Tab-separated table of N, CA, C and O in Angstrom:
chain	number	residue	atom	x	y	z
B	1	GLN	N	-2.665	10.489	-11.670
B	1	GLN	CA	-1.268	10.167	-11.369
B	1	GLN	C	-0.341	11.241	-11.895
B	1	GLN	O	-0.617	11.876	-12.903
B	2	VAL	N	0.742	11.446	-11.190
B	2	VAL	CA	1.761	12.411	-11.582
B	2	VAL	C	3.109	11.703	-11.585
B	2	VAL	O	3.441	10.989	-10.643
B	3	GLN	N	3.861	11.878	-12.651
B	3	GLN	CA	5.210	11.335	-12.727
B	3	GLN	C	6.190	12.510	-12.719
B	3	GLN	O	5.987	13.505	-13.417
B	4	LEU	N	7.252	12.358	-11.947
B	4	LEU	CA	8.233	13.427	-11.781
B	4	LEU	C	9.619	12.895	-12.136
B	4	LEU	O	10.012	11.819	-11.689
B	5	VAL	N	10.354	13.674	-12.923
B	5	VAL	CA	11.712	13.292	-13.316
B	5	VAL	C	12.638	14.471	-13.059
B	5	VAL	O	12.463	15.542	-13.647
B	6	GLU	N	13.632	14.250	-12.216
B	6	GLU	CA	14.598	15.296	-11.889
B	6	GLU	C	15.815	15.200	-12.809
B	6	GLU	O	16.188	14.119	-13.262
B	7	SER	N	16.443	16.342	-13.021
B	7	SER	CA	17.700	16.385	-13.767
B	7	SER	C	18.482	17.607	-13.311
B	7	SER	O	17.937	18.488	-12.639
B	8	GLY	N	19.752	17.644	-13.704
B	8	GLY	CA	20.561	18.822	-13.417
B	8	GLY	C	21.556	18.647	-12.286
B	8	GLY	O	22.351	19.555	-12.035
B	9	GLY	N	21.538	17.510	-11.635
B	9	GLY	CA	22.509	17.292	-10.578
B	9	GLY	C	23.901	17.075	-11.148
B	9	GLY	O	24.086	16.930	-12.356
B	10	GLY	N	24.883	17.074	-10.261
B	10	GLY	CA	26.248	16.863	-10.705
B	10	GLY	C	27.237	17.261	-9.643
B	10	GLY	O	26.888	17.469	-8.482
B	11	LEU	N	28.486	17.371	-10.076
B	11	LEU	CA	29.574	17.745	-9.179
B	11	LEU	C	29.893	19.224	-9.374
B	11	LEU	O	30.080	19.677	-10.509
B	12	VAL	N	29.966	19.957	-8.282
B	12	VAL	CA	30.244	21.389	-8.349
B	12	VAL	C	31.127	21.778	-7.165
B	12	VAL	O	31.052	21.163	-6.094
B	13	GLN	N	31.947	22.764	-7.374
B	13	GLN	CA	32.807	23.230	-6.298
B	13	GLN	C	32.034	24.109	-5.317
B	13	GLN	O	31.032	24.749	-5.689
B	14	SER	N	32.509	24.135	-4.110
B	14	SER	CA	31.913	24.995	-3.096
B	14	SER	C	31.871	26.444	-3.597
B	14	SER	O	32.851	26.944	-4.172
B	15	GLY	N	30.721	27.075	-3.421
B	15	GLY	CA	30.525	28.427	-3.923
B	15	GLY	C	29.910	28.499	-5.300
B	15	GLY	O	29.512	29.569	-5.760
B	16	GLY	N	29.826	27.375	-5.963
B	16	GLY	CA	29.278	27.323	-7.309
B	16	GLY	C	27.770	27.237	-7.331
B	16	GLY	O	27.099	27.332	-6.291
B	17	SER	N	27.227	27.057	-8.544
B	17	SER	CA	25.778	27.040	-8.742
B	17	SER	C	25.357	25.836	-9.575
B	17	SER	O	26.133	25.338	-10.403
B	18	LEU	N	24.135	25.426	-9.364
B	18	LEU	CA	23.501	24.401	-10.184
B	18	LEU	C	22.022	24.737	-10.274
B	18	LEU	O	21.460	25.359	-9.364
B	19	ARG	N	21.406	24.300	-11.356
B	19	ARG	CA	19.965	24.435	-11.459
B	19	ARG	C	19.360	23.053	-11.693
B	19	ARG	O	19.691	22.388	-12.672
B	20	LEU	N	18.500	22.671	-10.797
B	20	LEU	CA	17.792	21.406	-10.923
B	20	LEU	C	16.461	21.631	-11.624
B	20	LEU	O	15.812	22.656	-11.430
B	21	THR	N	16.079	20.648	-12.409
B	21	THR	CA	14.811	20.710	-13.131
B	21	THR	C	13.964	19.506	-12.764
B	21	THR	O	14.467	18.384	-12.664
B	22	CYS	N	12.692	19.747	-12.558
B	22	CYS	CA	11.726	18.679	-12.315
B	22	CYS	C	10.687	18.746	-13.423
B	22	CYS	O	9.916	19.701	-13.495
B	23	ALA	N	10.698	17.739	-14.278
B	23	ALA	CA	9.726	17.664	-15.361
B	23	ALA	C	8.600	16.736	-14.942
B	23	ALA	O	8.846	15.595	-14.532
B	24	ALA	N	7.390	17.233	-15.052
B	24	ALA	CA	6.241	16.474	-14.579
B	24	ALA	C	5.323	16.082	-15.728
B	24	ALA	O	5.234	16.771	-16.740
B	25	SER	N	4.670	14.973	-15.554
B	25	SER	CA	3.627	14.559	-16.478
B	25	SER	C	2.424	14.114	-15.670
B	25	SER	O	2.559	13.732	-14.504
B	26	GLY	N	1.263	14.164	-16.291
B	26	GLY	CA	0.051	13.841	-15.550
B	26	GLY	C	-0.853	15.052	-15.504
B	26	GLY	O	-0.399	16.156	-15.236
B	27	HIS	N	-2.099	14.855	-15.765
B	27	HIS	CA	-3.005	15.981	-15.948
B	27	HIS	C	-3.300	16.736	-14.674
B	27	HIS	O	-3.810	17.849	-14.720
B	28	THR	N	-2.963	16.175	-13.529
B	28	THR	CA	-3.262	16.854	-12.279
B	28	THR	C	-2.093	17.655	-11.728
B	28	THR	O	-2.223	18.305	-10.704
B	29	PHE	N	-0.942	17.642	-12.420
B	29	PHE	CA	0.233	18.304	-11.859
B	29	PHE	C	0.013	19.782	-11.666
B	29	PHE	O	0.479	20.368	-10.699
B	30	SER	N	-0.700	20.403	-12.597
B	30	SER	CA	-0.856	21.855	-12.510
B	30	SER	C	-1.643	22.282	-11.285
B	30	SER	O	-1.663	23.465	-10.947
B	31	SER	N	-2.297	21.357	-10.610
B	31	SER	CA	-3.021	21.684	-9.389
B	31	SER	C	-2.355	21.091	-8.157
B	31	SER	O	-3.017	20.877	-7.134
B	32	CYS	N	-1.069	20.821	-8.258
B	32	CYS	CA	-0.307	20.264	-7.143
B	32	CYS	C	0.690	21.279	-6.599
B	32	CYS	O	1.381	21.943	-7.379
B	33	ALA	N	0.775	21.361	-5.297
B	33	ALA	CA	1.900	22.054	-4.687
B	33	ALA	C	3.135	21.187	-4.913
B	33	ALA	O	3.057	19.961	-4.883
B	34	THR	N	4.266	21.819	-5.156
B	34	THR	CA	5.472	21.073	-5.515
B	34	THR	C	6.639	21.535	-4.670
B	34	THR	O	6.759	22.727	-4.370
B	35	GLY	N	7.501	20.594	-4.332
B	35	GLY	CA	8.642	20.962	-3.516
B	35	GLY	C	9.870	20.151	-3.837
B	35	GLY	O	9.825	19.165	-4.596
B	36	TRP	N	10.970	20.612	-3.298
B	36	TRP	CA	12.239	19.891	-3.372
B	36	TRP	C	12.620	19.451	-1.966
B	36	TRP	O	12.527	20.240	-1.020
B	37	PHE	N	13.038	18.213	-1.869
B	37	PHE	CA	13.556	17.650	-0.638
B	37	PHE	C	14.947	17.102	-0.929
B	37	PHE	O	15.309	16.915	-2.097
B	38	ARG	N	15.691	16.839	0.115
B	38	ARG	CA	17.012	16.249	-0.103
B	38	ARG	C	17.339	15.265	1.006
B	38	ARG	O	16.794	15.345	2.108
B	39	GLN	N	18.225	14.352	0.657
B	39	GLN	CA	18.654	13.357	1.630
B	39	GLN	C	20.155	13.175	1.505
B	39	GLN	O	20.646	12.707	0.462
B	40	ALA	N	20.852	13.562	2.554
B	40	ALA	CA	22.299	13.402	2.594
B	40	ALA	C	22.627	12.000	3.105
B	40	ALA	O	21.808	11.360	3.765
B	41	PRO	N	23.819	11.527	2.824
B	41	PRO	CA	24.212	10.187	3.273
B	41	PRO	C	24.060	10.040	4.789
B	41	PRO	O	24.545	10.878	5.556
B	42	GLY	N	23.361	8.998	5.197
B	42	GLY	CA	23.194	8.729	6.614
B	42	GLY	C	22.184	9.604	7.330
B	42	GLY	O	22.054	9.531	8.557
B	43	LYS	N	21.468	10.418	6.585
B	43	LYS	CA	20.491	11.324	7.204
B	43	LYS	C	19.104	11.097	6.622
B	43	LYS	O	18.936	10.453	5.591
B	44	GLY	N	18.132	11.657	7.283
B	44	GLY	CA	16.768	11.555	6.803
B	44	GLY	C	16.476	12.555	5.704
B	44	GLY	O	17.257	13.475	5.452
B	45	ARG	N	15.354	12.353	5.049
B	45	ARG	CA	14.966	13.268	3.979
B	45	ARG	C	14.421	14.550	4.593
B	45	ARG	O	13.627	14.508	5.536
B	46	GLU	N	14.826	15.695	4.039
B	46	GLU	CA	14.418	16.971	4.603
B	46	GLU	C	13.895	17.910	3.529
B	46	GLU	O	14.313	17.860	2.370
B	47	PHE	N	13.007	18.780	3.967
B	47	PHE	CA	12.435	19.788	3.085
B	47	PHE	C	13.488	20.824	2.711
B	47	PHE	O	14.282	21.246	3.552
B	48	VAL	N	13.463	21.248	1.465
B	48	VAL	CA	14.375	22.292	0.982
B	48	VAL	C	13.589	23.535	0.557
B	48	VAL	O	13.853	24.629	1.036
B	49	ALA	N	12.640	23.350	-0.344
B	49	ALA	CA	11.873	24.485	-0.859
B	49	ALA	C	10.569	23.980	-1.444
B	49	ALA	O	10.481	22.842	-1.891
B	50	GLY	N	9.548	24.849	-1.455
B	50	GLY	CA	8.265	24.472	-1.999
B	50	GLY	C	7.560	25.650	-2.636
B	50	GLY	O	7.865	26.808	-2.330
B	51	VAL	N	6.626	25.356	-3.529
B	51	VAL	CA	5.865	26.401	-4.213
B	51	VAL	C	4.441	25.921	-4.419
B	51	VAL	O	4.209	24.771	-4.791
B	52	SER	N	3.491	26.787	-4.135
B	52	SER	CA	2.089	26.432	-4.360
B	52	SER	C	1.771	26.586	-5.838
B	52	SER	O	2.478	27.271	-6.568
B	53	TRP	N	0.692	25.958	-6.269
B	53	TRP	CA	0.437	25.996	-7.714
B	53	TRP	C	-0.400	27.188	-8.130
B	53	TRP	O	-0.263	27.695	-9.238
B	54	ARG	N	-1.267	27.653	-7.260
B	54	ARG	CA	-2.205	28.695	-7.698
B	54	ARG	C	-1.577	30.089	-7.685
B	54	ARG	O	-1.587	30.803	-8.666
B	55	ARG	N	-0.985	30.457	-6.556
B	55	ARG	CA	-0.456	31.823	-6.456
B	55	ARG	C	1.062	31.867	-6.425
B	55	ARG	O	1.648	32.937	-6.347
B	56	GLY	N	1.680	30.685	-6.487
B	56	GLY	CA	3.129	30.667	-6.520
B	56	GLY	C	3.788	31.060	-5.219
B	56	GLY	O	4.928	31.541	-5.226
B	57	TYR	N	3.111	30.849	-4.095
B	57	TYR	CA	3.745	31.121	-2.813
B	57	TYR	C	4.913	30.170	-2.621
B	57	TYR	O	4.836	29.001	-2.962
B	58	THR	N	6.005	30.705	-2.072
B	58	THR	CA	7.190	29.883	-1.882
B	58	THR	C	7.565	29.779	-0.409
B	58	THR	O	7.238	30.661	0.389
B	59	ALA	N	8.275	28.708	-0.099
B	59	ALA	CA	8.778	28.503	1.259
B	59	ALA	C	10.135	27.835	1.164
B	59	ALA	O	10.378	27.063	0.220
B	60	TYR	N	10.994	28.145	2.116
B	60	TYR	CA	12.359	27.612	2.099
B	60	TYR	C	12.780	27.151	3.483
B	60	TYR	O	12.371	27.732	4.489
B	61	ALA	N	13.630	26.148	3.492
B	61	ALA	CA	14.285	25.781	4.732
B	61	ALA	C	15.262	26.885	5.113
B	61	ALA	O	15.837	27.548	4.240
B	62	ASP	N	15.452	27.097	6.397
B	62	ASP	CA	16.357	28.160	6.850
B	62	ASP	C	17.759	27.969	6.293
B	62	ASP	O	18.462	28.945	5.998
B	63	SER	N	18.164	26.733	6.115
B	63	SER	CA	19.537	26.452	5.674
B	63	SER	C	19.813	26.885	4.240
B	63	SER	O	20.974	26.996	3.843
B	64	VAL	N	18.757	27.131	3.461
B	64	VAL	CA	18.966	27.500	2.049
B	64	VAL	C	18.409	28.874	1.708
B	64	VAL	O	18.590	29.345	0.575
B	65	LYS	N	17.772	29.536	2.641
B	65	LYS	CA	17.205	30.853	2.379
B	65	LYS	C	18.278	31.818	1.910
B	65	LYS	O	19.364	31.890	2.478
B	66	GLY	N	17.964	32.560	0.856
B	66	GLY	CA	18.914	33.511	0.314
B	66	GLY	C	19.892	32.904	-0.670
B	66	GLY	O	20.611	33.629	-1.367
B	67	ARG	N	19.931	31.585	-0.752
B	67	ARG	CA	20.852	30.916	-1.696
B	67	ARG	C	20.109	30.139	-2.775
B	67	ARG	O	20.572	30.065	-3.913
B	68	PHE	N	18.985	29.555	-2.418
B	68	PHE	CA	18.201	28.746	-3.356
B	68	PHE	C	16.923	29.480	-3.742
B	68	PHE	O	16.336	30.191	-2.934
B	69	THR	N	16.486	29.240	-4.971
B	69	THR	CA	15.230	29.817	-5.453
B	69	THR	C	14.432	28.748	-6.187
B	69	THR	O	14.949	28.121	-7.112
B	70	ILE	N	13.187	28.577	-5.782
B	70	ILE	CA	12.301	27.644	-6.459
B	70	ILE	C	11.362	28.424	-7.363
B	70	ILE	O	10.920	29.518	-7.026
B	71	SER	N	11.093	27.846	-8.526
B	71	SER	CA	10.153	28.479	-9.452
B	71	SER	C	9.441	27.385	-10.239
B	71	SER	O	9.904	26.248	-10.295
B	72	ARG	N	8.317	27.764	-10.836
B	72	ARG	CA	7.576	26.772	-11.613
B	72	ARG	C	6.879	27.437	-12.778
B	72	ARG	O	6.567	28.636	-12.742
B	73	ASP	N	6.623	26.646	-13.796
B	73	ASP	CA	5.871	27.090	-14.961
B	73	ASP	C	4.801	26.039	-15.196
B	73	ASP	O	5.110	24.936	-15.679
B	74	ASN	N	3.572	26.347	-14.826
B	74	ASN	CA	2.494	25.365	-14.953
B	74	ASN	C	2.243	24.981	-16.402
B	74	ASN	O	1.881	23.840	-16.697
B	75	ALA	N	2.433	25.917	-17.306
B	75	ALA	CA	2.203	25.625	-18.727
B	75	ALA	C	3.202	24.602	-19.249
B	75	ALA	O	2.900	23.831	-20.160
B	76	LYS	N	4.385	24.604	-18.659
B	76	LYS	CA	5.426	23.671	-19.093
B	76	LYS	C	5.534	22.462	-18.172
B	76	LYS	O	6.394	21.600	-18.395
B	77	ASN	N	4.703	22.401	-17.147
B	77	ASN	CA	4.771	21.299	-16.176
B	77	ASN	C	6.184	21.116	-15.638
B	77	ASN	O	6.700	19.995	-15.553
B	78	THR	N	6.815	22.211	-15.285
B	78	THR	CA	8.209	22.167	-14.862
B	78	THR	C	8.419	23.015	-13.614
B	78	THR	O	7.831	24.088	-13.477
B	79	VAL	N	9.269	22.490	-12.748
B	79	VAL	CA	9.679	23.217	-11.550
B	79	VAL	C	11.203	23.226	-11.518
B	79	VAL	O	11.843	22.224	-11.855
B	80	TRP	N	11.771	24.335	-11.132
B	80	TRP	CA	13.221	24.463	-11.066
B	80	TRP	C	13.656	24.789	-9.633
B	80	TRP	O	12.907	25.380	-8.850
B	81	LEU	N	14.895	24.426	-9.357
B	81	LEU	CA	15.528	24.847	-8.117
B	81	LEU	C	16.892	25.415	-8.483
B	81	LEU	O	17.797	24.657	-8.867
B	82	GLN	N	17.013	26.714	-8.395
B	82	GLN	CA	18.293	27.381	-8.645
B	82	GLN	C	19.061	27.400	-7.339
B	82	GLN	O	18.580	27.943	-6.344
B	83	MET	N	20.246	26.827	-7.361
B	83	MET	CA	21.054	26.721	-6.145
B	83	MET	C	22.348	27.502	-6.345
B	83	MET	O	23.150	27.158	-7.229
B	84	ASN	N	22.536	28.526	-5.560
B	84	ASN	CA	23.737	29.358	-5.626
B	84	ASN	C	24.516	29.255	-4.325
B	84	ASN	O	23.993	28.811	-3.303
B	85	SER	N	25.757	29.669	-4.376
B	85	SER	CA	26.622	29.660	-3.186
B	85	SER	C	26.582	28.312	-2.485
B	85	SER	O	26.396	28.226	-1.259
B	86	LEU	N	26.750	27.277	-3.256
B	86	LEU	CA	26.625	25.932	-2.708
B	86	LEU	C	27.709	25.648	-1.675
B	86	LEU	O	28.859	26.107	-1.806
B	87	LYS	N	27.311	24.903	-0.662
B	87	LYS	CA	28.206	24.540	0.425
B	87	LYS	C	28.389	23.017	0.457
B	87	LYS	O	27.568	22.279	-0.097
B	88	LEU	N	29.427	22.591	1.150
B	88	LEU	CA	29.671	21.155	1.259
B	88	LEU	C	28.455	20.430	1.833
B	88	LEU	O	28.124	19.320	1.388
B	89	GLU	N	27.794	21.072	2.774
B	89	GLU	CA	26.648	20.435	3.435
B	89	GLU	C	25.404	20.363	2.558
B	89	GLU	O	24.394	19.797	2.968
B	90	ASP	N	25.456	20.924	1.367
B	90	ASP	CA	24.345	20.785	0.420
B	90	ASP	C	24.428	19.478	-0.360
B	90	ASP	O	23.510	19.158	-1.121
B	91	THR	N	25.518	18.761	-0.192
B	91	THR	CA	25.663	17.477	-0.877
B	91	THR	C	24.556	16.516	-0.449
B	91	THR	O	24.374	16.263	0.744
B	92	ALA	N	23.812	16.014	-1.421
B	92	ALA	CA	22.668	15.146	-1.124
B	92	ALA	C	22.037	14.684	-2.431
B	92	ALA	O	22.348	15.214	-3.505
B	93	VAL	N	21.149	13.730	-2.312
B	93	VAL	CA	20.256	13.416	-3.416
B	93	VAL	C	19.042	14.332	-3.276
B	93	VAL	O	18.439	14.397	-2.201
B	94	TYR	N	18.711	15.023	-4.340
B	94	TYR	CA	17.601	15.973	-4.329
B	94	TYR	C	16.406	15.355	-5.041
B	94	TYR	O	16.534	14.846	-6.157
B	95	TYR	N	15.270	15.429	-4.374
B	95	TYR	CA	14.043	14.839	-4.889
B	95	TYR	C	13.001	15.923	-5.147
B	95	TYR	O	12.822	16.827	-4.326
B	96	CYS	N	12.309	15.763	-6.238
B	96	CYS	CA	11.133	16.572	-6.515
B	96	CYS	C	9.918	15.820	-5.995
B	96	CYS	O	9.828	14.587	-6.148
B	97	ALA	N	9.001	16.541	-5.382
B	97	ALA	CA	7.805	15.908	-4.827
B	97	ALA	C	6.606	16.806	-5.059
B	97	ALA	O	6.740	18.032	-5.136
B	98	ALA	N	5.452	16.193	-5.164
B	98	ALA	CA	4.230	16.958	-5.397
B	98	ALA	C	3.115	16.451	-4.493
B	98	ALA	O	3.104	15.291	-4.081
B	99	ARG	N	2.197	17.346	-4.242
B	99	ARG	CA	1.076	17.015	-3.374
B	99	ARG	C	-0.186	17.657	-3.947
B	99	ARG	O	-0.170	18.844	-4.291
B	100	GLY	N	-1.249	16.901	-4.027
B	100	GLY	CA	-2.494	17.439	-4.534
B	100	GLY	C	-3.000	18.578	-3.672
B	100	GLY	O	-2.915	18.520	-2.450
B	101	GLY	N	-3.491	19.629	-4.299
B	101	GLY	CA	-3.976	20.778	-3.561
B	101	GLY	C	-2.970	21.908	-3.567
B	101	GLY	O	-1.863	21.775	-4.082
B	102	ASP	N	-3.358	23.018	-2.957
B	102	ASP	CA	-2.544	24.219	-3.056
B	102	ASP	C	-1.716	24.491	-1.820
B	102	ASP	O	-1.087	25.547	-1.710
B	103	VAL	N	-1.688	23.562	-0.886
B	103	VAL	CA	-0.949	23.791	0.352
B	103	VAL	C	0.328	22.965	0.334
B	103	VAL	O	0.298	21.745	0.254
B	104	MET	N	1.441	23.664	0.407
B	104	MET	CA	2.724	22.976	0.427
B	104	MET	C	2.975	22.398	1.810
B	104	MET	O	2.689	23.053	2.814
B	105	ARG	N	3.516	21.198	1.861
B	105	ARG	CA	3.881	20.562	3.116
B	105	ARG	C	5.385	20.401	3.177
B	105	ARG	O	6.051	20.316	2.160
B	106	ILE	N	5.908	20.378	4.397
B	106	ILE	CA	7.347	20.229	4.556
B	106	ILE	C	7.727	18.864	5.110
B	106	ILE	O	8.912	18.569	5.256
B	107	ILE	N	6.743	18.050	5.425
B	107	ILE	CA	7.026	16.711	5.919
B	107	ILE	C	6.965	15.739	4.748
B	107	ILE	O	5.963	15.680	4.040
B	108	PRO	N	8.016	14.977	4.541
B	108	PRO	CA	8.051	14.086	3.368
B	108	PRO	C	6.853	13.146	3.268
B	108	PRO	O	6.347	12.907	2.170
B	109	SER	N	6.389	12.624	4.372
B	109	SER	CA	5.293	11.666	4.331
B	109	SER	C	3.976	12.302	3.895
B	109	SER	O	3.025	11.580	3.560
B	110	ASP	N	3.908	13.610	3.866
B	110	ASP	CA	2.697	14.294	3.428
B	110	ASP	C	2.629	14.464	1.913
B	110	ASP	O	1.609	14.886	1.377
B	111	MET	N	3.724	14.181	1.226
B	111	MET	CA	3.749	14.351	-0.223
B	111	MET	C	3.204	13.107	-0.911
B	111	MET	O	3.380	11.981	-0.426
B	112	ASP	N	2.533	13.329	-2.046
B	112	ASP	CA	1.856	12.234	-2.743
B	112	ASP	C	2.703	11.582	-3.821
B	112	ASP	O	2.564	10.382	-4.092
B	113	TYR	N	3.535	12.374	-4.483
B	113	TYR	CA	4.299	11.872	-5.628
B	113	TYR	C	5.765	12.241	-5.463
B	113	TYR	O	6.094	13.335	-4.994
B	114	TRP	N	6.626	11.332	-5.940
B	114	TRP	CA	8.067	11.535	-5.810
B	114	TRP	C	8.782	11.157	-7.104
B	114	TRP	O	8.393	10.210	-7.796
B	115	GLY	N	9.849	11.904	-7.387
B	115	GLY	CA	10.760	11.495	-8.428
B	115	GLY	C	11.808	10.562	-7.845
B	115	GLY	O	11.802	10.273	-6.645
B	116	LYS	N	12.730	10.127	-8.698
B	116	LYS	CA	13.755	9.188	-8.238
B	116	LYS	C	14.989	9.885	-7.700
B	116	LYS	O	15.866	9.247	-7.125
B	117	GLY	N	15.079	11.176	-7.905
B	117	GLY	CA	16.168	11.945	-7.331
B	117	GLY	C	17.321	12.185	-8.277
B	117	GLY	O	17.532	11.462	-9.255
B	118	THR	N	18.080	13.223	-7.970
B	118	THR	CA	19.289	13.551	-8.705
B	118	THR	C	20.367	13.929	-7.694
B	118	THR	O	20.099	14.653	-6.734
B	119	LEU	N	21.575	13.430	-7.908
B	119	LEU	CA	22.648	13.617	-6.935
B	119	LEU	C	23.375	14.939	-7.157
B	119	LEU	O	23.809	15.235	-8.270
B	120	VAL	N	23.521	15.680	-6.085
B	120	VAL	CA	24.314	16.905	-6.080
B	120	VAL	C	25.488	16.693	-5.133
B	120	VAL	O	25.291	16.374	-3.966
B	121	THR	N	26.680	16.870	-5.662
B	121	THR	CA	27.888	16.713	-4.859
B	121	THR	C	28.669	18.017	-4.890
B	121	THR	O	29.035	18.493	-5.968
B	122	VAL	N	28.910	18.576	-3.726
B	122	VAL	CA	29.663	19.825	-3.616
B	122	VAL	C	31.042	19.487	-3.049
B	122	VAL	O	31.144	18.873	-1.985
B	123	SER	N	32.077	19.877	-3.766
B	123	SER	CA	33.435	19.571	-3.351
B	123	SER	C	34.154	20.839	-2.899
B	123	SER	O	33.800	21.950	-3.298
B	124	SER	N	35.187	20.653	-2.107
B	124	SER	CA	35.946	21.812	-1.602
B	124	SER	C	37.021	22.232	-2.574
B	124	SER	O	37.326	21.539	-3.538
């Protein structure tokens, strides 16, 4: 089992930055691909960014490429999402998710473990 706890959300002005943290527990986390998803009000959950556990390969949604950076430290069981140049449309609840194995998935139903989410609100 893997438990995931997100933190770092909050209110930020458009153009600002936030860093989200996903703290994981569970002995299998270090062998899980990990990603960030988000869900805006009235919308479905969508992939934001992901990182494999073995070689650290990363993937991003087109909407955040060049603005967001995902990173992880297996020794610390932690994954971060650095979000820069935030836009109003980035407002959402952000979830950390993990999947056993080294292949990152972008479909929410393919992920095995989920955190409870952290709210990011971008204001004008």
